[in-house]
Amino acid sequence: MLTFKNTTGPFSQTPESLAAAGFYFTGRVEYLQSTGFSDDHAHIAVRHLNQTGNINPSIEDLIDCIVLFQEKIFEENASLRTILKCTKCRQNNRNALFLPSCHLMLCMCCARGIRFCPSCNKEITETKETCFSESLPFMMKENARK
């Protein structure tokens, strides 16, 4: 809040609302900085708000929009994590690739002794163990939270 003391500039918000939103003033109007979100987040939020008719969004509108986008991303990541789980035990990730059907439904533990593909009922001639890269974006987000 103190960084906004004696500032003049084209701010449509009060110094109190800017400070409460995590912004601080660097001394130059064009260098208003945020302590929380990147410029990419802000640009995406402004573009989205402009497309929905909010031509002059407030700081609160921007933050609400950014938070909403982040919540949607985390929900989608949670959904993707469940899709990767074995359809039988729901504990391990799917890693047993059935040939020749090429279906990936079970983990190697649950695939033991399976002779016919649970998806298409084709006879399984070979089971290959697969692995997922830890560099998948949703895996990285999950690991970053721990």
mmCIF file of N, CA and C in Angstrom, residues 96-100 105-128:
data_model
loop_
_atom_site.group_PDB
_atom_site.id
_atom_site.type_symbol
_atom_site.label_atom_id
_atom_site.label_comp_id
_atom_site.label_asym_id
_atom_site.label_seq_id
_atom_site.Cartn_x
_atom_site.Cartn_y
_atom_site.Cartn_z
ATOM 1 N N ALA A 96 -0.380 -51.731 -19.160
ATOM 2 C CA ALA A 96 -0.351 -53.004 -19.884
ATOM 3 C C ALA A 96 -1.018 -52.812 -21.244
ATOM 4 N N LEU A 97 -0.215 -52.838 -22.293
ATOM 5 C CA LEU A 97 -0.718 -52.681 -23.655
ATOM 6 C C LEU A 97 -0.963 -54.061 -24.241
ATOM 7 N N PHE A 98 -2.221 -54.334 -24.587
ATOM 8 C CA PHE A 98 -2.590 -55.633 -25.140
ATOM 9 C C PHE A 98 -2.415 -55.623 -26.653
ATOM 10 N N LEU A 99 -1.726 -56.643 -27.151
ATOM 11 C CA LEU A 99 -1.533 -56.802 -28.593
ATOM 12 C C LEU A 99 -2.281 -58.041 -29.057
ATOM 13 N N PRO A 100 -2.934 -58.027 -30.167
ATOM 14 C CA PRO A 100 -2.868 -57.046 -31.252
ATOM 15 C C PRO A 100 -3.904 -55.913 -31.141
ATOM 16 N N MET A 105 -5.761 -50.596 -20.877
ATOM 17 C CA MET A 105 -6.842 -50.465 -19.902
ATOM 18 C C MET A 105 -6.434 -50.823 -18.482
ATOM 19 N N LEU A 106 -5.477 -51.734 -18.351
ATOM 20 C CA LEU A 106 -5.129 -52.288 -17.045
ATOM 21 C C LEU A 106 -3.676 -52.014 -16.693
ATOM 22 N N CYS A 107 -3.376 -52.168 -15.404
ATOM 23 C CA CYS A 107 -1.980 -52.143 -14.967
ATOM 24 C C CYS A 107 -1.417 -53.556 -15.166
ATOM 25 N N MET A 108 -0.116 -53.694 -15.087
ATOM 26 C CA MET A 108 0.515 -54.998 -15.297
ATOM 27 C C MET A 108 0.065 -56.015 -14.253
ATOM 28 N N CYS A 109 -0.166 -55.570 -13.018
ATOM 29 C CA CYS A 109 -0.631 -56.496 -11.970
ATOM 30 C C CYS A 109 -1.981 -57.097 -12.344
ATOM 31 N N CYS A 110 -2.913 -56.265 -12.753
ATOM 32 C CA CYS A 110 -4.261 -56.739 -13.088
ATOM 33 C C CYS A 110 -4.299 -57.465 -14.431
ATOM 34 N N ALA A 111 -3.302 -57.230 -15.288
ATOM 35 C CA ALA A 111 -3.280 -57.857 -16.607
ATOM 36 C C ALA A 111 -2.789 -59.302 -16.560
ATOM 37 N N ARG A 112 -2.178 -59.709 -15.434
ATOM 38 C CA ARG A 112 -1.679 -61.086 -15.329
ATOM 39 C C ARG A 112 -2.831 -62.067 -15.490
ATOM 40 N N GLY A 113 -2.625 -63.016 -16.369
ATOM 41 C CA GLY A 113 -3.615 -64.074 -16.559
ATOM 42 C C GLY A 113 -4.768 -63.705 -17.484
ATOM 43 N N ILE A 114 -4.834 -62.482 -17.957
ATOM 44 C CA ILE A 114 -5.907 -62.074 -18.877
ATOM 45 C C ILE A 114 -5.572 -62.624 -20.260
ATOM 46 N N ARG A 115 -6.509 -63.360 -20.851
ATOM 47 C CA ARG A 115 -6.270 -63.960 -22.169
ATOM 48 C C ARG A 115 -7.010 -63.236 -23.280
ATOM 49 N N PHE A 116 -8.072 -62.510 -22.910
ATOM 50 C CA PHE A 116 -8.860 -61.786 -23.907
ATOM 51 C C PHE A 116 -8.972 -60.319 -23.492
ATOM 52 N N CYS A 117 -8.860 -59.444 -24.463
ATOM 53 C CA CYS A 117 -8.907 -58.006 -24.199
ATOM 54 C C CYS A 117 -10.260 -57.640 -23.585
ATOM 55 N N PRO A 118 -10.263 -56.969 -22.444
ATOM 56 C CA PRO A 118 -11.520 -56.584 -21.804
ATOM 57 C C PRO A 118 -12.330 -55.576 -22.621
ATOM 58 N N SER A 119 -11.690 -54.896 -23.556
ATOM 59 C CA SER A 119 -12.384 -53.889 -24.351
ATOM 60 C C SER A 119 -13.053 -54.472 -25.588
ATOM 61 N N CYS A 120 -12.320 -55.304 -26.330
ATOM 62 C CA CYS A 120 -12.855 -55.800 -27.610
ATOM 63 C C CYS A 120 -12.984 -57.321 -27.666
ATOM 64 N N ASN A 121 -12.532 -57.998 -26.621
ATOM 65 C CA ASN A 121 -12.618 -59.455 -26.512
ATOM 66 C C ASN A 121 -11.725 -60.201 -27.508
ATOM 67 N N LYS A 122 -10.766 -59.519 -28.134
ATOM 68 C CA LYS A 122 -9.799 -60.199 -29.002
ATOM 69 C C LYS A 122 -8.822 -60.971 -28.130
ATOM 70 N N GLU A 123 -8.330 -62.079 -28.668
ATOM 71 C CA GLU A 123 -7.333 -62.847 -27.935
ATOM 72 C C GLU A 123 -6.037 -62.040 -27.844
ATOM 73 N N ILE A 124 -5.451 -62.030 -26.662
ATOM 74 C CA ILE A 124 -4.206 -61.297 -26.425
ATOM 75 C C ILE A 124 -3.042 -62.225 -26.742
ATOM 76 N N THR A 125 -2.196 -61.798 -27.673
ATOM 77 C CA THR A 125 -1.028 -62.600 -28.026
ATOM 78 C C THR A 125 0.211 -62.141 -27.268
ATOM 79 N N GLU A 126 0.199 -60.884 -26.848
ATOM 80 C CA GLU A 126 1.346 -60.340 -26.128
ATOM 81 C C GLU A 126 0.887 -59.136 -25.299
ATOM 82 N N THR A 127 1.514 -58.956 -24.151
ATOM 83 C CA THR A 127 1.249 -57.789 -23.307
ATOM 84 C C THR A 127 2.559 -57.042 -23.113
ATOM 85 N N LYS A 128 2.563 -55.778 -23.492
ATOM 86 C CA LYS A 128 3.758 -54.936 -23.370
ATOM 87 C C LYS A 128 3.559 -53.957 -22.215
#
